[in-house]
Short mmCIF file of C-alpha atoms in Angstrom, two decimals:
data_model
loop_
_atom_site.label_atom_id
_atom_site.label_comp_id
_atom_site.label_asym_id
_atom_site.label_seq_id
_atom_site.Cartn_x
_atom_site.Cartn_y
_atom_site.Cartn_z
CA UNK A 1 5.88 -14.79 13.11
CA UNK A 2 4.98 -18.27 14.14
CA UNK A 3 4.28 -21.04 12.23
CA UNK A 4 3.10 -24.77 12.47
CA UNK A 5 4.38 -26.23 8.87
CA UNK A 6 3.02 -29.64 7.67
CA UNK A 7 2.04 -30.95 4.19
CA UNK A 8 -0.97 -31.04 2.02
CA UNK A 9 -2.09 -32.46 -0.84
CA UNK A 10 0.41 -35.24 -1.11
CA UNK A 11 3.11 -31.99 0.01
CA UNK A 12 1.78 -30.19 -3.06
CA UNK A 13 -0.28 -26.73 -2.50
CA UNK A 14 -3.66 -26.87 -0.93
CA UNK A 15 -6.70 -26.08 -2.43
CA UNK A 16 -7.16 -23.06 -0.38
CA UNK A 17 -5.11 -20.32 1.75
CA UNK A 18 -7.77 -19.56 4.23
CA UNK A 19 -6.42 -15.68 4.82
CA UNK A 20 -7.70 -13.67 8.10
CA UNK A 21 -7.27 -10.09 8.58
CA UNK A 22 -7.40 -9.53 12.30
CA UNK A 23 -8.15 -6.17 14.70
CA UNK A 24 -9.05 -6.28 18.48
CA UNK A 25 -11.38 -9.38 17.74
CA UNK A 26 -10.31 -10.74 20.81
CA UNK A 27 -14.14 -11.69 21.58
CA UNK A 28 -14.93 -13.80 18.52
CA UNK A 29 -11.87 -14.75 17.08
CA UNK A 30 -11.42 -17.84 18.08
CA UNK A 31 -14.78 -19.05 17.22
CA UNK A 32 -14.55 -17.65 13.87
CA UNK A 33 -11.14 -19.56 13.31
CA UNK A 34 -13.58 -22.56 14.99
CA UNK A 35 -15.71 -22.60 12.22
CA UNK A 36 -12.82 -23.12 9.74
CA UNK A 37 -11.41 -26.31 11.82
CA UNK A 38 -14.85 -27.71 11.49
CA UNK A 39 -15.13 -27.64 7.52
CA UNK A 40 -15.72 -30.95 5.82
CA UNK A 41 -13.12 -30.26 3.03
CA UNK A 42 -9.90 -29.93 4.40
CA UNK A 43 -7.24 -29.31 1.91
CA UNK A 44 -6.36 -25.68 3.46
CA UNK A 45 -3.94 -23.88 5.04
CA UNK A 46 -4.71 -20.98 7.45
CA UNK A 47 -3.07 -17.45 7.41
CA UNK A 48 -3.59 -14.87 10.05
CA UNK A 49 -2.54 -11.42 10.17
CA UNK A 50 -2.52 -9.50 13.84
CA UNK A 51 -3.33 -5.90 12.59
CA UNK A 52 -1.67 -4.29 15.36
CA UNK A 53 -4.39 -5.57 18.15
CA UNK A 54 -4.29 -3.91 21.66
CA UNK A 55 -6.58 -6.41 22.93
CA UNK A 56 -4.75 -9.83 22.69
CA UNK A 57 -6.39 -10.88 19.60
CA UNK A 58 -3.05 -12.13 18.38
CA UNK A 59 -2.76 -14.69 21.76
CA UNK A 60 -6.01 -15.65 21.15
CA UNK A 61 -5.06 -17.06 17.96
CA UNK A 62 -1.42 -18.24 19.03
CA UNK A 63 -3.43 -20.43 21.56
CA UNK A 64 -6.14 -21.65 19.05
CA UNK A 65 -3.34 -22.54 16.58
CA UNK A 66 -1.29 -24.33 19.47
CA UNK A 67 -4.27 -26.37 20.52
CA UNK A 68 -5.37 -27.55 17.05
CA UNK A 69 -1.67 -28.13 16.42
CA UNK A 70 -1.92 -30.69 18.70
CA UNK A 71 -4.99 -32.97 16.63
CA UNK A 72 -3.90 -31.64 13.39
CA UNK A 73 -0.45 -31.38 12.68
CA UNK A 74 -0.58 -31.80 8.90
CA UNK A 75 -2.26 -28.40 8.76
CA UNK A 76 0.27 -25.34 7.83
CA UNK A 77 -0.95 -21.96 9.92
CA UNK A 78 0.95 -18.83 10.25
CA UNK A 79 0.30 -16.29 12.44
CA UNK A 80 1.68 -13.13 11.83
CA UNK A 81 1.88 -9.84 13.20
CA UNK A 82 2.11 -6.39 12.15
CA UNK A 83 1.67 -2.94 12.82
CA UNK A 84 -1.27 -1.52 12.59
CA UNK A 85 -1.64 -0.25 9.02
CA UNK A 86 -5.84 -1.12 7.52
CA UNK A 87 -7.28 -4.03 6.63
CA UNK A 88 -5.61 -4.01 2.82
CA UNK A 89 -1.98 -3.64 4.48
CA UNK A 90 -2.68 -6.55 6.39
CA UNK A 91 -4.21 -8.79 3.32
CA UNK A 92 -1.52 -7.54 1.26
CA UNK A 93 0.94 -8.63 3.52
CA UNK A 94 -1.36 -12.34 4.62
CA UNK A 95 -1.15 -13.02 0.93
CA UNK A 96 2.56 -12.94 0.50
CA UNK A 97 2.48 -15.95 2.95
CA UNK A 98 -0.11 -17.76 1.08
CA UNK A 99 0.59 -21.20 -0.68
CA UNK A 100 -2.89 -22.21 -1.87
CA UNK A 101 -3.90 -22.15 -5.65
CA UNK A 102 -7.30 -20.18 -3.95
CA UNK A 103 -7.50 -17.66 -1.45
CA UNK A 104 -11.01 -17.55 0.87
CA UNK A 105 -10.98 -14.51 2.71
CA UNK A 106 -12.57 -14.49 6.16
CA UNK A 107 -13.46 -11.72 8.65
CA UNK A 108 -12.35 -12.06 11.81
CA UNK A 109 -15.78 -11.87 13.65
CA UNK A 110 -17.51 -13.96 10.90
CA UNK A 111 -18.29 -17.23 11.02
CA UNK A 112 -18.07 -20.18 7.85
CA UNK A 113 -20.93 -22.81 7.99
CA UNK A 114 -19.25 -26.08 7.45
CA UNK A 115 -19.94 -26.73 3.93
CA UNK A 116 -18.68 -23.74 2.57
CA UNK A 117 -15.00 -24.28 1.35
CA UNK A 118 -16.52 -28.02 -0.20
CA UNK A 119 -19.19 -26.10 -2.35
CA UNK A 120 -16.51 -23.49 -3.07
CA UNK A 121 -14.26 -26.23 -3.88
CA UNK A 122 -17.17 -27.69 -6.51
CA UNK A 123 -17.55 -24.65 -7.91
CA UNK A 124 -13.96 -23.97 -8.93
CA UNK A 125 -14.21 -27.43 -10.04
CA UNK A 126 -16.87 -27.07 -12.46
CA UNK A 127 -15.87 -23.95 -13.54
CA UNK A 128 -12.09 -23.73 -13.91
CA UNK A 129 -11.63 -20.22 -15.53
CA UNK A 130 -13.67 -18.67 -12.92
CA UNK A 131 -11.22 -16.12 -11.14
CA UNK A 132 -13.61 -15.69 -7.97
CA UNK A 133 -16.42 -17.46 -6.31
CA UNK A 134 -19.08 -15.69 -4.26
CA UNK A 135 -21.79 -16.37 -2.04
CA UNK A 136 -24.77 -15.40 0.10
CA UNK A 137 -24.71 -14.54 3.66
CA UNK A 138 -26.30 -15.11 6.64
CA UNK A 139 -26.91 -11.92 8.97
CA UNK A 140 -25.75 -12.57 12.99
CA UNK A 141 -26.03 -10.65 15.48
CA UNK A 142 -23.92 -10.48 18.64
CA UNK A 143 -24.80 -13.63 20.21
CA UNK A 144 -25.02 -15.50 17.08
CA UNK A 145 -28.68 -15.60 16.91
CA UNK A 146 -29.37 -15.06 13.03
CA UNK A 147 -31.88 -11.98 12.18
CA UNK A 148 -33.55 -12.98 9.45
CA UNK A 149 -31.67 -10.98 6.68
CA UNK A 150 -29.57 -12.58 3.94
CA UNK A 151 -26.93 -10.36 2.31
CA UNK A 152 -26.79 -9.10 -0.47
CA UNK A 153 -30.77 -8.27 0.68
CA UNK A 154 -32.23 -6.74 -2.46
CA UNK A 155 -30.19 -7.06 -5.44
CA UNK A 156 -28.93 -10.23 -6.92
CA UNK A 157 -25.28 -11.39 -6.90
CA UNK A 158 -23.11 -10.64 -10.21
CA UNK A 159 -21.70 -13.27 -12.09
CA UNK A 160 -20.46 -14.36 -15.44
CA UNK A 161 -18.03 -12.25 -17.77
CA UNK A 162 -18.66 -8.90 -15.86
CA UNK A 163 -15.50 -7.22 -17.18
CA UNK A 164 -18.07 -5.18 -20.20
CA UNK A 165 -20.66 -4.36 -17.65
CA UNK A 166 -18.06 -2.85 -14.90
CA UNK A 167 -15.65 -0.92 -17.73
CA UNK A 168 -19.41 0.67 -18.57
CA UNK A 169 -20.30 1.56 -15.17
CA UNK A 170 -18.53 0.05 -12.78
CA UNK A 171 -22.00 -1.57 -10.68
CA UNK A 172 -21.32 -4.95 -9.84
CA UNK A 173 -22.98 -6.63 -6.91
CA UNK A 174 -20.46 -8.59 -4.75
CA UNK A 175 -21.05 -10.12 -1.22
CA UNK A 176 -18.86 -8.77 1.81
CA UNK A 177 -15.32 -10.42 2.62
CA UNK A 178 -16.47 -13.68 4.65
CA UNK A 179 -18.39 -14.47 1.18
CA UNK A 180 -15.15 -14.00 -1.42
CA UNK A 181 -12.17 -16.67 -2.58
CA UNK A 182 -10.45 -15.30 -5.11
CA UNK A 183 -7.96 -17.56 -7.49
CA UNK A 184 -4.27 -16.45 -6.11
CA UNK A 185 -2.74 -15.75 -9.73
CA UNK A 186 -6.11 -13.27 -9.59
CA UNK A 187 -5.36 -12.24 -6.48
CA UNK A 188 -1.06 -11.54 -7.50
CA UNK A 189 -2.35 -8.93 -10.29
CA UNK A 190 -4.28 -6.82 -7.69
CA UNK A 191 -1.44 -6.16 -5.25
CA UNK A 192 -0.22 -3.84 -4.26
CA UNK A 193 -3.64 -2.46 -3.05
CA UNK A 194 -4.22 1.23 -3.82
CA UNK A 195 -6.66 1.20 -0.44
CA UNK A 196 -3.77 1.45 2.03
CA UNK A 197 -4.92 4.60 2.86
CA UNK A 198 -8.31 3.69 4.27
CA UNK A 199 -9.19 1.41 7.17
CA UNK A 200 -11.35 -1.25 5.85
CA UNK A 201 -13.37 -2.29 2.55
CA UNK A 202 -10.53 -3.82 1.01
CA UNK A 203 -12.65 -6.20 -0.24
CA UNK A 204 -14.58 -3.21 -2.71
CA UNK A 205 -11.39 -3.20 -4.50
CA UNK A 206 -10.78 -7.33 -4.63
CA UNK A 207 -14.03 -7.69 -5.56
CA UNK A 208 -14.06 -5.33 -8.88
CA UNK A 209 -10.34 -6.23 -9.27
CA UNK A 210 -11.05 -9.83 -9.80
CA UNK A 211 -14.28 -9.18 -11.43
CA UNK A 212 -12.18 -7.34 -14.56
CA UNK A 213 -9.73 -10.12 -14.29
CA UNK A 214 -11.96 -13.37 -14.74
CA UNK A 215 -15.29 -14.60 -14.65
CA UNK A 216 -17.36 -14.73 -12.00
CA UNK A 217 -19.00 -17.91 -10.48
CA UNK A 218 -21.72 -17.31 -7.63
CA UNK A 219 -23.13 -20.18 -5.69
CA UNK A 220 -26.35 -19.14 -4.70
CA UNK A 221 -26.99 -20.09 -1.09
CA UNK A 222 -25.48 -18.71 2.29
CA UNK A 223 -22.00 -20.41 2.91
CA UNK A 224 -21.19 -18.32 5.72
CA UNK A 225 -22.63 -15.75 8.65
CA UNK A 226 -21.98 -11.93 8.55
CA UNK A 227 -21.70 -10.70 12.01
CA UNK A 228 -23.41 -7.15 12.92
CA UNK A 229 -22.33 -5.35 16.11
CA UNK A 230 -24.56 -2.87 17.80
CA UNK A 231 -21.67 -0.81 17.71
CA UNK A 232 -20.80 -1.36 14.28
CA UNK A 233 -18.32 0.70 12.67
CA UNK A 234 -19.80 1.06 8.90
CA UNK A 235 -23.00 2.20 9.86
CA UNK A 236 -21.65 4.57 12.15
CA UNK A 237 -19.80 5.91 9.37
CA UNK A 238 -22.43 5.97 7.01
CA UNK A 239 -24.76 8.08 9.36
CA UNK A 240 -22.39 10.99 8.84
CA UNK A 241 -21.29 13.53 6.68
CA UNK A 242 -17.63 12.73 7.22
CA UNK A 243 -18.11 9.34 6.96
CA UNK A 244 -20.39 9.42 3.90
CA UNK A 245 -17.35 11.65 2.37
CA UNK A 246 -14.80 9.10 2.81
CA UNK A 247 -16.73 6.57 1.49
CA UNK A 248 -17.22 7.94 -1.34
CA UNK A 249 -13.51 9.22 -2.06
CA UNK A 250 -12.64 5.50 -1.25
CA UNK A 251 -15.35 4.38 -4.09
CA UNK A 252 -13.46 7.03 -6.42
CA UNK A 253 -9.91 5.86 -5.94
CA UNK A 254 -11.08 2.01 -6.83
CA UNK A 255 -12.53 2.94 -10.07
CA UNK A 256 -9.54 5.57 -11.23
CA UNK A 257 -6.92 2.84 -10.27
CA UNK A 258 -8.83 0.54 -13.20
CA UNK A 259 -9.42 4.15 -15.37
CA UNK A 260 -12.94 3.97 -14.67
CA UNK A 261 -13.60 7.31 -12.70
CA UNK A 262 -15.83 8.48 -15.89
CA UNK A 263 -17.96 5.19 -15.65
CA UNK A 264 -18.25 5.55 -12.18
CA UNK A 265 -21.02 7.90 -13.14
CA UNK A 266 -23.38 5.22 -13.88
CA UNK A 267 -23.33 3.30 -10.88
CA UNK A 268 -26.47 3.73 -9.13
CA UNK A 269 -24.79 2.36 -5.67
CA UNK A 270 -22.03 4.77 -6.08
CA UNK A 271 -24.25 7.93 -6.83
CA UNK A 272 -26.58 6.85 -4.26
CA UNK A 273 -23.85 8.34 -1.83
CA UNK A 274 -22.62 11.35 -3.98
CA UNK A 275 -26.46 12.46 -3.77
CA UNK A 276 -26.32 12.11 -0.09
CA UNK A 277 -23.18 13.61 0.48
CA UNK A 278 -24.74 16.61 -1.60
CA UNK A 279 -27.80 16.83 0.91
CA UNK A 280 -25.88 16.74 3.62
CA UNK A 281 -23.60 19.61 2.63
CA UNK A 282 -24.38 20.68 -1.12
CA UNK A 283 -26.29 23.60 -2.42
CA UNK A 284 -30.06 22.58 -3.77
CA UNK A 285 -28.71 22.90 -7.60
CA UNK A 286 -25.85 20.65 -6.70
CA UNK A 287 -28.59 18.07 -4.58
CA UNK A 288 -30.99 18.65 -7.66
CA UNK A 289 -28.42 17.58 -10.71
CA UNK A 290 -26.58 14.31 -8.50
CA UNK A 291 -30.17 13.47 -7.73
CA UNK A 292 -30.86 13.31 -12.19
CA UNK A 293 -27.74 10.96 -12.33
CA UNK A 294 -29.01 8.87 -9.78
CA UNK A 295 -32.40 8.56 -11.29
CA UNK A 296 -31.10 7.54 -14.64
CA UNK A 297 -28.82 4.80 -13.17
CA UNK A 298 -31.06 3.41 -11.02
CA UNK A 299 -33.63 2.42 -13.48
CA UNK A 300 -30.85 1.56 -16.18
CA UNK A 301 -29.47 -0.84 -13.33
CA UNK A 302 -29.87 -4.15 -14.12
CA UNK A 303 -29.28 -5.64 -10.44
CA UNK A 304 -32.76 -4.39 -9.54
CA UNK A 305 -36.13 -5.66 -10.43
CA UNK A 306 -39.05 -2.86 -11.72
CA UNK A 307 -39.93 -3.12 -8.15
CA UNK A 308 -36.96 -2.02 -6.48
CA UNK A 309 -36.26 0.83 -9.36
CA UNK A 310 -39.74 2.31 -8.36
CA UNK A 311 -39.11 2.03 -4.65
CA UNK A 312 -35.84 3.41 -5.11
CA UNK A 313 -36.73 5.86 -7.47
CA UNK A 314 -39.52 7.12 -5.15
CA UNK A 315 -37.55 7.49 -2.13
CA UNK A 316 -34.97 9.40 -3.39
CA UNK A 317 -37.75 12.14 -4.83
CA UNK A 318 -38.79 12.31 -1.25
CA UNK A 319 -34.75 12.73 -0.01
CA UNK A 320 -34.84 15.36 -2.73
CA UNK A 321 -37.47 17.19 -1.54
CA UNK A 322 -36.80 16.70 2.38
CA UNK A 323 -35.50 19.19 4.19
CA UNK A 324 -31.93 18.93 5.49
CA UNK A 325 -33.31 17.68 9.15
CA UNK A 326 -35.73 15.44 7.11
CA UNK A 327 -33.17 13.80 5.00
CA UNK A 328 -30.97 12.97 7.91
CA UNK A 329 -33.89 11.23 9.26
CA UNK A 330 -34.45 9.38 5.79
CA UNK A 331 -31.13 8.23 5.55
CA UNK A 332 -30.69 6.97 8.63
CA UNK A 333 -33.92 5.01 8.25
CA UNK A 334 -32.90 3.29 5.12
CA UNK A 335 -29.08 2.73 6.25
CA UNK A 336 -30.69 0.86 8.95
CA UNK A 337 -33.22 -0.79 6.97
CA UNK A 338 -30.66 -1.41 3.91
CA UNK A 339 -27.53 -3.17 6.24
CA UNK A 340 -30.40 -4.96 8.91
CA UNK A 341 -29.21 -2.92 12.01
CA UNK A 342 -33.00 -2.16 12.18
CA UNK A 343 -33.26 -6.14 13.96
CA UNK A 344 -30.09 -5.30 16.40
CA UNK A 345 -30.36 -1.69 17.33
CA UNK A 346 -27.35 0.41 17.43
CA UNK A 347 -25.73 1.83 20.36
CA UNK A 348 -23.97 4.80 18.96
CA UNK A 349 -23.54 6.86 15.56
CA UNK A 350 -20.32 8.89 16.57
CA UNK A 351 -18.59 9.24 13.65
CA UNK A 352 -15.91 7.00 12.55
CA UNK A 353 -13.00 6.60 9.40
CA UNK A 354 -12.94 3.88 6.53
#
């Protein structure tokens, strides 16, 4: 572990632990970790956690930390490596290092527009019992151009007292981890993580975590840029069987860790998954009774306009009534459409693990 230790905030704890999970990001890490140096509020400390990279992701950052240690030497970073155990080993572990009174997670290929920890900061500000603060997204693709897409695309962001809504059915609508600072005595209840055992999403659990914990305080324009790889390892996933599978046994341990598995039920996102799990494997009376569950929660969901229930509600009769080959074609279609890889192509759908 190395470590450039200064003082902030009069030697008091920042504002903000600015926490990075890092795996063979060799290529954008340092301009992700760029975009953080360039913020106008500065009251942070940084925190990065080598996952175990094979591809010198963690001297990438030892470099980037030596050179801004040379303009800024008030600013407290600690880079620290690990084996390679998932992205909620590695958060787990960053946030036993962190100091700040907030903790703004950041992907390691994402990129922070400079504003964002100052209207995060105004936001806890204004609302002091909020426990996390969300935001919009831009969508980037590989060379930074943006696409077009903001995410979340369709269905607004959740905020407020959520706690009722999620112990009902367990739908909330949270952004992806570039987007999420959660308050660190928030963050202290939701460790250890019960998502060791899968590669990535941590943030599915932070998010809902936090969202029982404390209200929820959304700022509702893009803060930050969600990179999209044409090789990008969701969608992959989600294009298969075995991937679909593990999503949705991921999905399932989140909500039985909070005793929700029951409510789980009702989540129109979650079933959306069980019912294509079923057509890519399940019997047509297993396909037919996910697909009446799905139905019901999508147009009792109150993230989605009437619009989107009757698009939604019509597509999924037509996944129904597909034909294996068909629905395969379907869902493909509307993973693409749903995540934006429609504007960046994809260059493979092998199937990979969450």
């Amino acid at each position: 572990m190395s470590e450039t230790a200064g003082t902030m905030d009069g030697g008091g704890r920042p504002l903000f632990s600015v926490l990075v999970a890092a795996y063979n990001q060799a290529e954008w890490v340092e301009d992700t970790l760029d975009t953080v140096a360039a913020q106008s509020f500065t009251d942070w400390e940084l925190v990065v956690v080598d996952d175990g990279s094979t591809d010198g992701t963690g001297d990438r950052v030892q470099g980037w930390m030596d050179r801004l240690r040379a303009t800024r030497p008030e600013v407290r970073m600690v880079l620290a490596p690990m084996p390679n155990g998932g992205q909620s080993a590695a958060m787990e572990h960053g946030f036993g290092l962190c100091t700040g009174r907030w903790i703004a997670l950041l992907d390691s290929d994402d990129r922070w527009l400079p504003e964002k920890l100052e209207r995060v900061a105004a936001a806890v500000a204004a609302d002091p019992a909020a426990g996390m603060v969300v935001h919009p997204m831009y969508v980037i693709d590989d060379r930074n151009r943006r696409t077009g897409d903001v995410r979340p695309q369709r269905a607004a962001l959740s905020e407020g007292d959520l706690r009722e809504q999620i112990r009902r059915t367990t739908r909330h609508v949270a952004p992806a981890t570039s987007a999420v600072a959660i308050r660190a005595d928030v963050f202290a209840q939701l460790v250890p993580m019960p998502t060791k055992g899968f590669r990535t999403a941590a943030d599915a659990y932070l998010t809902m975590g936090a969202s029982l914990l404390a209200p929820v305080r959304a700022v509702h324009e893009p803060l930050a840029e969600y990179r999209m790889h044409p090789d990008g390892n969701h969608i992959r996933t989600m294009l298969s069987a075995d991937g679909v599978k593990r999503w949705v046994e991921l999905q399932t341990v989140i909500a039985e860790h909070f005793g929700l598995g029951a409510a789980a039920d009702r989540n129109s996102f979650f079933l959306r998954h069980v019912f294509a799990l079923q057509k890519f494997q399940g019997g047509p009376g297993q396909q037919v009774g996910t697909y009446a569950r799905l139905a019901r929660a999508t147009w009792s969901d109150a993230a989605f306009g009437p619009r989107e229930k009757l698009i939604f509600s019509a597509f999924w009769t037509a996944c129904l009534l597909a034909p294996r080959p068909v629905f395969r074609r379907l869902w493909r279609t509307f993973q693409l459409k749903q995540t934006g890889f429609d504007k960046i192509g994809l260059r493979s759908t092998t199937d990979s693990s969450i």
